[in-house]
Amino acid sequence: MEDAMNVKLDLLIAKAPEAERASFSKEMDGFRELFSRYIRSRGEVIDWSKINPPRENLVVPHSDLRPCPDDRKQSLANKLCVLKLNGGLGTTMGCKGPKSVIEVHSGLTFLDLAVQQIEILNTELGADVPLILMNSFNTHDETLKVIHKYRHSKATVHTFNQSRFPRILKDSLLPMPESPKETGDGWYPPGHGDVFRAFANSGLLDEMIKQGKEYVFIANVDNIGATVDFDILNDLLETGCEFAMEVTDKTRADIKGGTLIDYEGQIRLLEIAQCPPAHVEDFKSIKKFKIFNTNNIWVSLKAIARVLRENTLRQVDIIVNPKKSDNGLQIVQLETAVGAAIQFFDNAKGINVHRRRFLPVKNTSDLFIVQSNLYTLESGELVMNPKRLFETVPLVKLGENFTKVSNYMSRLAGIPDILELDQLTVSGDVTFGSNITLKGTVIIVANHGNRIDIPSGSVLENKVVSGNLRILDH
């Protein structure tokens, strides 16, 4: 199987334009390694009896970290670079192009917020923290157009592309695309675990080290709670920790999130895709696995260079993601997660952080929350409104009619006041007027063929609204 795959990959490399052949060959070397490990590890499953929650010293509460003195922040900032994972499209929210260009608050996009945060940090401290974007081939061209507007900001923006790997035909285990230039769904970005290799291949890893940077803070661009934390950075430098993963307490909404475990005495990241079917419910248990990975990762740059040089990352856990192609073929894509690399770094640990550092926007229900009066924008960061009596965020589930951003916007004349909301469920053909207040638990269900228009100025507290409610222009 490996021989047949290698022949196909060599043919793909031969078809690459000469100017791009060397870099494309490097990408294919990474894929060969991943595929080889996949073939050799097929059928292997994690031994559930060896899985335990992490020992206390492997996960430390953020509150136990020594506060960073203000007079150290400038020197620490100059040892840091920030890397945002910017490879995702906005297709799940009905948008074309990079997800990072969707407006999330006060007319600002994810990218605007990321740049503004770094710009304010550099201005206030007189520092030079660069912002690095890891794009995918899906987002690269559009991102380059967008970041042109930041050229005069006080945040230097660098970009590089993560690898582009061929999807595999499930039956033959051969690459789906016939040419490097082939468009369509034959190629895919292989997960954020590719960040270390792609960062190094771009030359930016060496460049950051030469500039005196010591750590990189990696986070998803759509997690608007992922801001620079000097208490964490200070702790890493004082303790010699090479890799820190921010985790937070699991709730019922987070049961599918990856978690840190102790596996034969070693810290590991366990993803739901790695669980034997008989233990999926165990994985979701809040009692056994109380924390989950926020994907806010802090890593020593020199340590990244070392593990790449020693090639220890070749042993990182593979996530096998079965899919169906546009034309109905059964295909497989092999992925890795950045957090899975934790086991290859010295003095690695988890840091249990406050929930406010995990504020992802994965769908319009999340967008509804961050656009509401629950949050205000301060120094580029979203801060919870002090008038909210609880630190928890309400559980919001908007129905299929709200999935696309365009539909979501057309159905809301304004975002309701949700300062006292606990839970909102909306299903069916529902619209909201302006100046609406929602409190407690509110459930609005318009059955098939019905429509509900919530009137402007309404106050709904612990209410179930169903049936048909139309408001027509007179």
Short mmCIF file of N, CA and C in Angstrom, two decimals, residues 91-224:
data_model
loop_
_atom_site.label_atom_id
_atom_site.label_comp_id
_atom_site.label_asym_id
_atom_site.label_seq_id
_atom_site.Cartn_x
_atom_site.Cartn_y
_atom_site.Cartn_z
N THR A 91 -18.39 28.65 5.79
CA THR A 91 -19.47 27.95 5.09
C THR A 91 -20.54 27.43 6.03
N THR A 92 -20.16 27.00 7.25
CA THR A 92 -21.18 26.47 8.17
C THR A 92 -22.14 27.55 8.63
N MET A 93 -21.75 28.82 8.45
CA MET A 93 -22.63 29.94 8.80
C MET A 93 -23.16 30.62 7.54
N GLY A 94 -23.03 29.92 6.40
CA GLY A 94 -23.60 30.42 5.15
C GLY A 94 -22.81 31.55 4.52
N CYS A 95 -21.53 31.68 4.88
CA CYS A 95 -20.70 32.78 4.36
C CYS A 95 -19.62 32.23 3.43
N LYS A 96 -19.25 33.02 2.45
CA LYS A 96 -18.15 32.67 1.57
C LYS A 96 -16.87 33.28 2.12
N GLY A 97 -15.74 32.64 1.81
CA GLY A 97 -14.46 33.18 2.23
C GLY A 97 -14.10 32.81 3.65
N PRO A 98 -13.00 33.39 4.17
CA PRO A 98 -12.52 33.05 5.52
C PRO A 98 -13.54 33.40 6.59
N LYS A 99 -13.66 32.53 7.56
CA LYS A 99 -14.56 32.79 8.68
C LYS A 99 -14.14 34.04 9.44
N SER A 100 -12.83 34.33 9.43
CA SER A 100 -12.29 35.43 10.22
C SER A 100 -12.74 36.80 9.75
N VAL A 101 -13.41 36.90 8.60
CA VAL A 101 -13.87 38.20 8.12
C VAL A 101 -15.36 38.44 8.43
N ILE A 102 -15.97 37.54 9.19
CA ILE A 102 -17.34 37.73 9.64
C ILE A 102 -17.35 38.77 10.76
N GLU A 103 -18.29 39.70 10.72
CA GLU A 103 -18.40 40.71 11.77
C GLU A 103 -18.98 40.06 13.04
N VAL A 104 -18.33 40.33 14.17
CA VAL A 104 -18.77 39.70 15.41
C VAL A 104 -19.22 40.69 16.48
N HIS A 105 -18.64 41.89 16.50
CA HIS A 105 -19.04 42.85 17.53
C HIS A 105 -18.64 44.25 17.12
N SER A 106 -19.54 45.19 17.32
CA SER A 106 -19.26 46.61 17.05
C SER A 106 -18.72 46.85 15.64
N GLY A 107 -19.19 46.05 14.67
CA GLY A 107 -18.75 46.20 13.29
C GLY A 107 -17.37 45.65 13.01
N LEU A 108 -16.77 44.97 13.99
CA LEU A 108 -15.42 44.43 13.84
C LEU A 108 -15.46 42.93 13.56
N THR A 109 -14.55 42.48 12.72
CA THR A 109 -14.44 41.05 12.39
C THR A 109 -13.48 40.37 13.38
N PHE A 110 -13.40 39.04 13.28
CA PHE A 110 -12.43 38.30 14.09
C PHE A 110 -11.02 38.85 13.88
N LEU A 111 -10.66 39.07 12.61
CA LEU A 111 -9.32 39.58 12.31
C LEU A 111 -9.12 40.98 12.86
N ASP A 112 -10.13 41.83 12.71
CA ASP A 112 -10.04 43.19 13.26
C ASP A 112 -9.74 43.15 14.76
N LEU A 113 -10.45 42.28 15.48
CA LEU A 113 -10.27 42.17 16.93
C LEU A 113 -8.87 41.67 17.26
N ALA A 114 -8.40 40.66 16.50
CA ALA A 114 -7.06 40.10 16.75
C ALA A 114 -5.99 41.17 16.56
N VAL A 115 -6.10 41.94 15.48
CA VAL A 115 -5.11 42.99 15.20
C VAL A 115 -5.22 44.10 16.25
N GLN A 116 -6.45 44.48 16.59
CA GLN A 116 -6.64 45.56 17.56
C GLN A 116 -6.05 45.19 18.93
N GLN A 117 -6.23 43.94 19.35
CA GLN A 117 -5.67 43.50 20.63
C GLN A 117 -4.15 43.64 20.65
N ILE A 118 -3.50 43.21 19.58
CA ILE A 118 -2.03 43.28 19.51
C ILE A 118 -1.57 44.74 19.40
N GLU A 119 -2.30 45.50 18.62
CA GLU A 119 -1.95 46.91 18.44
C GLU A 119 -2.01 47.66 19.77
N ILE A 120 -3.06 47.46 20.54
CA ILE A 120 -3.20 48.12 21.85
C ILE A 120 -2.10 47.65 22.79
N LEU A 121 -1.82 46.35 22.78
CA LEU A 121 -0.75 45.80 23.62
C LEU A 121 0.59 46.45 23.30
N ASN A 122 0.93 46.52 22.03
CA ASN A 122 2.20 47.11 21.61
C ASN A 122 2.28 48.59 21.97
N THR A 123 1.16 49.29 21.80
CA THR A 123 1.14 50.72 22.09
C THR A 123 1.31 50.99 23.58
N GLU A 124 0.56 50.25 24.40
CA GLU A 124 0.60 50.48 25.84
C GLU A 124 1.94 50.10 26.46
N LEU A 125 2.59 49.06 25.94
CA LEU A 125 3.84 48.58 26.54
C LEU A 125 5.09 49.04 25.80
N GLY A 126 4.90 49.67 24.63
CA GLY A 126 6.07 50.02 23.83
C GLY A 126 6.79 48.76 23.36
N ALA A 127 6.01 47.73 23.04
CA ALA A 127 6.57 46.43 22.67
C ALA A 127 6.39 46.16 21.18
N ASP A 128 6.86 44.99 20.75
CA ASP A 128 6.75 44.59 19.35
C ASP A 128 6.33 43.13 19.28
N VAL A 129 5.07 42.89 19.59
CA VAL A 129 4.52 41.53 19.49
C VAL A 129 3.94 41.37 18.09
N PRO A 130 4.50 40.46 17.28
CA PRO A 130 3.94 40.26 15.94
C PRO A 130 2.73 39.33 15.96
N LEU A 131 1.83 39.52 15.00
CA LEU A 131 0.68 38.63 14.82
C LEU A 131 0.94 37.78 13.58
N ILE A 132 0.83 36.48 13.76
CA ILE A 132 1.08 35.53 12.67
C ILE A 132 -0.22 34.79 12.38
N LEU A 133 -0.58 34.69 11.11
CA LEU A 133 -1.79 33.97 10.71
C LEU A 133 -1.41 32.71 9.95
N MET A 134 -1.87 31.57 10.43
CA MET A 134 -1.70 30.35 9.64
C MET A 134 -2.97 30.16 8.81
N ASN A 135 -2.85 30.41 7.52
CA ASN A 135 -3.96 30.26 6.59
C ASN A 135 -3.97 28.86 6.01
N SER A 136 -5.05 28.51 5.36
CA SER A 136 -5.11 27.31 4.53
C SER A 136 -5.19 27.77 3.08
N PHE A 137 -5.09 26.83 2.16
CA PHE A 137 -5.23 27.21 0.75
C PHE A 137 -6.63 27.75 0.46
N ASN A 138 -7.58 27.44 1.37
CA ASN A 138 -8.94 27.97 1.20
C ASN A 138 -9.05 29.44 1.57
N THR A 139 -8.21 29.90 2.48
CA THR A 139 -8.37 31.25 3.03
C THR A 139 -7.23 32.20 2.66
N HIS A 140 -6.16 31.68 2.08
CA HIS A 140 -4.93 32.47 1.91
C HIS A 140 -5.13 33.72 1.05
N ASP A 141 -5.65 33.55 -0.16
CA ASP A 141 -5.75 34.68 -1.09
C ASP A 141 -6.64 35.79 -0.54
N GLU A 142 -7.79 35.40 0.01
CA GLU A 142 -8.72 36.40 0.54
C GLU A 142 -8.12 37.11 1.77
N THR A 143 -7.40 36.35 2.60
CA THR A 143 -6.79 36.94 3.79
C THR A 143 -5.75 37.98 3.40
N LEU A 144 -4.94 37.68 2.38
CA LEU A 144 -3.93 38.64 1.94
C LEU A 144 -4.56 39.96 1.50
N LYS A 145 -5.72 39.87 0.88
CA LYS A 145 -6.41 41.11 0.46
C LYS A 145 -6.88 41.90 1.68
N VAL A 146 -7.40 41.17 2.67
CA VAL A 146 -7.98 41.82 3.84
C VAL A 146 -6.91 42.49 4.70
N ILE A 147 -5.78 41.80 4.92
CA ILE A 147 -4.78 42.33 5.86
C ILE A 147 -4.04 43.54 5.31
N HIS A 148 -4.26 43.85 4.04
CA HIS A 148 -3.64 45.05 3.47
C HIS A 148 -4.05 46.30 4.25
N LYS A 149 -5.26 46.27 4.82
CA LYS A 149 -5.74 47.46 5.54
C LYS A 149 -5.02 47.65 6.88
N TYR A 150 -4.28 46.63 7.33
CA TYR A 150 -3.57 46.75 8.60
C TYR A 150 -2.11 47.19 8.42
N ARG A 151 -1.72 47.54 7.21
CA ARG A 151 -0.30 47.78 6.92
C ARG A 151 0.28 48.95 7.72
N HIS A 152 -0.57 49.88 8.16
CA HIS A 152 -0.07 51.03 8.94
C HIS A 152 -0.35 50.88 10.44
N SER A 153 -0.81 49.71 10.85
CA SER A 153 -1.11 49.51 12.27
C SER A 153 0.18 49.22 13.03
N LYS A 154 0.07 49.23 14.35
CA LYS A 154 1.23 48.94 15.20
C LYS A 154 1.31 47.46 15.53
N ALA A 155 0.75 46.65 14.65
CA ALA A 155 0.86 45.20 14.77
C ALA A 155 1.39 44.66 13.44
N THR A 156 2.59 44.14 13.47
CA THR A 156 3.15 43.55 12.25
C THR A 156 2.47 42.21 12.00
N VAL A 157 1.89 42.04 10.82
CA VAL A 157 1.15 40.82 10.50
C VAL A 157 1.94 39.98 9.51
N HIS A 158 2.22 38.74 9.90
CA HIS A 158 2.87 37.77 9.01
C HIS A 158 1.85 36.68 8.66
N THR A 159 2.02 36.06 7.52
CA THR A 159 1.15 34.93 7.16
C THR A 159 1.98 33.78 6.61
N PHE A 160 1.46 32.58 6.78
CA PHE A 160 2.00 31.42 6.09
C PHE A 160 0.87 30.43 5.88
N ASN A 161 1.07 29.51 4.98
CA ASN A 161 0.05 28.52 4.67
C ASN A 161 0.34 27.20 5.35
N GLN A 162 -0.71 26.58 5.92
CA GLN A 162 -0.53 25.22 6.38
C GLN A 162 -0.49 24.30 5.16
N SER A 163 -0.13 23.07 5.39
CA SER A 163 0.04 22.13 4.29
C SER A 163 -1.28 21.85 3.57
N ARG A 164 -1.14 21.30 2.38
CA ARG A 164 -2.30 20.87 1.59
C ARG A 164 -2.07 19.40 1.27
N PHE A 165 -2.91 18.54 1.85
CA PHE A 165 -2.74 17.09 1.69
C PHE A 165 -3.85 16.52 0.81
N PRO A 166 -3.55 15.41 0.10
CA PRO A 166 -4.59 14.78 -0.73
C PRO A 166 -5.51 13.89 0.09
N ARG A 167 -6.80 14.00 -0.18
CA ARG A 167 -7.74 13.05 0.42
C ARG A 167 -7.48 11.66 -0.17
N ILE A 168 -7.83 10.64 0.62
CA ILE A 168 -7.55 9.26 0.23
C ILE A 168 -8.84 8.54 -0.10
N LEU A 169 -8.86 7.83 -1.21
CA LEU A 169 -10.01 6.99 -1.55
C LEU A 169 -10.07 5.82 -0.58
N LYS A 170 -11.20 5.63 0.06
CA LYS A 170 -11.31 4.64 1.12
C LYS A 170 -11.04 3.23 0.62
N ASP A 171 -11.50 2.89 -0.58
CA ASP A 171 -11.37 1.52 -1.09
C ASP A 171 -9.94 1.18 -1.50
N SER A 172 -9.30 2.09 -2.23
CA SER A 172 -7.97 1.79 -2.77
C SER A 172 -6.83 2.33 -1.90
N LEU A 173 -7.14 3.25 -1.00
CA LEU A 173 -6.14 3.94 -0.18
C LEU A 173 -5.08 4.62 -1.05
N LEU A 174 -5.56 5.22 -2.15
CA LEU A 174 -4.71 6.00 -3.04
C LEU A 174 -5.23 7.44 -3.07
N PRO A 175 -4.38 8.39 -3.43
CA PRO A 175 -4.83 9.79 -3.41
C PRO A 175 -5.95 10.05 -4.39
N MET A 176 -6.88 10.89 -4.01
CA MET A 176 -8.03 11.23 -4.83
C MET A 176 -7.64 12.15 -6.01
N PRO A 177 -6.84 13.20 -5.79
CA PRO A 177 -6.51 14.10 -6.91
C PRO A 177 -5.49 13.49 -7.87
N GLU A 178 -5.57 13.90 -9.13
CA GLU A 178 -4.64 13.43 -10.15
C GLU A 178 -3.58 14.48 -10.48
N SER A 179 -3.78 15.69 -9.99
CA SER A 179 -2.86 16.78 -10.31
C SER A 179 -2.78 17.76 -9.13
N PRO A 180 -1.59 18.38 -8.91
CA PRO A 180 -1.47 19.38 -7.84
C PRO A 180 -2.36 20.59 -8.08
N LYS A 181 -2.69 20.86 -9.33
CA LYS A 181 -3.50 22.03 -9.67
C LYS A 181 -5.00 21.73 -9.68
N GLU A 182 -5.34 20.48 -9.40
CA GLU A 182 -6.74 20.08 -9.44
C GLU A 182 -7.54 20.81 -8.36
N THR A 183 -8.65 21.40 -8.76
CA THR A 183 -9.52 22.08 -7.80
C THR A 183 -10.60 21.10 -7.34
N GLY A 184 -11.51 21.56 -6.54
CA GLY A 184 -12.54 20.67 -6.03
C GLY A 184 -12.17 20.18 -4.65
N ASP A 185 -12.70 19.00 -4.28
CA ASP A 185 -12.53 18.54 -2.91
C ASP A 185 -11.49 17.44 -2.76
N GLY A 186 -10.54 17.36 -3.69
CA GLY A 186 -9.49 16.35 -3.61
C GLY A 186 -8.40 16.67 -2.60
N TRP A 187 -8.32 17.95 -2.20
CA TRP A 187 -7.28 18.39 -1.27
C TRP A 187 -7.91 18.93 0.01
N TYR A 188 -7.16 18.90 1.10
CA TYR A 188 -7.69 19.39 2.37
C TYR A 188 -6.54 19.89 3.24
N PRO A 189 -6.81 20.84 4.15
CA PRO A 189 -5.82 21.24 5.16
C PRO A 189 -5.86 20.24 6.31
N PRO A 190 -4.72 19.67 6.71
CA PRO A 190 -4.72 18.49 7.60
C PRO A 190 -4.84 18.77 9.09
N GLY A 191 -5.66 19.72 9.49
CA GLY A 191 -5.84 19.99 10.91
C GLY A 191 -4.76 20.90 11.46
N HIS A 192 -5.01 21.48 12.64
CA HIS A 192 -4.06 22.45 13.19
C HIS A 192 -2.81 21.81 13.77
N GLY A 193 -2.77 20.47 13.84
CA GLY A 193 -1.54 19.81 14.28
C GLY A 193 -0.39 20.01 13.31
N ASP A 194 -0.71 20.47 12.12
CA ASP A 194 0.29 20.75 11.09
C ASP A 194 1.03 22.07 11.34
N VAL A 195 0.62 22.81 12.37
CA VAL A 195 1.14 24.16 12.57
C VAL A 195 2.65 24.18 12.77
N PHE A 196 3.20 23.22 13.49
CA PHE A 196 4.63 23.26 13.79
C PHE A 196 5.48 23.07 12.53
N ARG A 197 5.14 22.06 11.74
CA ARG A 197 5.89 21.80 10.51
C ARG A 197 5.73 22.96 9.52
N ALA A 198 4.49 23.44 9.34
CA ALA A 198 4.24 24.51 8.38
C ALA A 198 4.91 25.82 8.82
N PHE A 199 4.89 26.10 10.11
CA PHE A 199 5.55 27.28 10.69
C PHE A 199 7.04 27.24 10.37
N ALA A 200 7.65 26.08 10.56
CA ALA A 200 9.08 25.92 10.28
C ALA A 200 9.36 26.01 8.78
N ASN A 201 8.55 25.33 7.96
CA ASN A 201 8.77 25.34 6.51
C ASN A 201 8.67 26.74 5.91
N SER A 202 7.86 27.59 6.56
CA SER A 202 7.69 28.96 6.05
C SER A 202 8.90 29.84 6.31
N GLY A 203 9.77 29.41 7.22
CA GLY A 203 10.92 30.22 7.60
C GLY A 203 10.63 31.16 8.76
N LEU A 204 9.34 31.28 9.14
CA LEU A 204 8.97 32.21 10.20
C LEU A 204 9.41 31.75 11.58
N LEU A 205 9.49 30.45 11.81
CA LEU A 205 9.96 29.95 13.10
C LEU A 205 11.38 30.42 13.36
N ASP A 206 12.27 30.22 12.38
CA ASP A 206 13.66 30.68 12.53
C ASP A 206 13.73 32.19 12.67
N GLU A 207 12.89 32.90 11.91
CA GLU A 207 12.90 34.36 11.95
C GLU A 207 12.50 34.86 13.33
N MET A 208 11.48 34.25 13.94
CA MET A 208 11.04 34.67 15.27
C MET A 208 12.14 34.42 16.32
N ILE A 209 12.80 33.28 16.21
CA ILE A 209 13.88 32.97 17.15
C ILE A 209 15.02 33.97 17.00
N LYS A 210 15.36 34.33 15.77
CA LYS A 210 16.42 35.31 15.53
C LYS A 210 16.05 36.68 16.09
N GLN A 211 14.75 36.98 16.12
CA GLN A 211 14.30 38.27 16.66
C GLN A 211 14.27 38.28 18.19
N GLY A 212 14.61 37.16 18.79
CA GLY A 212 14.62 37.09 20.25
C GLY A 212 13.32 36.63 20.86
N LYS A 213 12.38 36.18 20.04
CA LYS A 213 11.12 35.66 20.58
C LYS A 213 11.39 34.28 21.20
N GLU A 214 10.72 33.99 22.31
CA GLU A 214 10.93 32.72 22.99
C GLU A 214 9.70 31.83 23.02
N TYR A 215 8.52 32.45 23.02
CA TYR A 215 7.28 31.67 23.07
C TYR A 215 6.30 32.14 22.00
N VAL A 216 5.46 31.19 21.56
CA VAL A 216 4.36 31.52 20.67
C VAL A 216 3.06 31.15 21.38
N PHE A 217 2.09 32.05 21.31
CA PHE A 217 0.75 31.79 21.83
C PHE A 217 -0.14 31.48 20.64
N ILE A 218 -0.63 30.24 20.58
CA ILE A 218 -1.44 29.76 19.46
C ILE A 218 -2.90 29.67 19.89
N ALA A 219 -3.81 30.16 19.05
CA ALA A 219 -5.23 30.08 19.38
C ALA A 219 -6.06 30.13 18.10
N ASN A 220 -7.27 29.60 18.17
CA ASN A 220 -8.19 29.69 17.03
C ASN A 220 -8.60 31.15 16.85
N VAL A 221 -8.64 31.60 15.60
CA VAL A 221 -8.99 33.00 15.34
C VAL A 221 -10.43 33.29 15.76
N ASP A 222 -11.29 32.28 15.83
CA ASP A 222 -12.69 32.53 16.20
C ASP A 222 -12.94 32.43 17.71
N ASN A 223 -11.87 32.21 18.49
CA ASN A 223 -12.01 32.26 19.95
C ASN A 223 -11.63 33.66 20.41
N ILE A 224 -12.63 34.52 20.56
CA ILE A 224 -12.34 35.91 20.87
C ILE A 224 -12.01 36.13 22.34
#
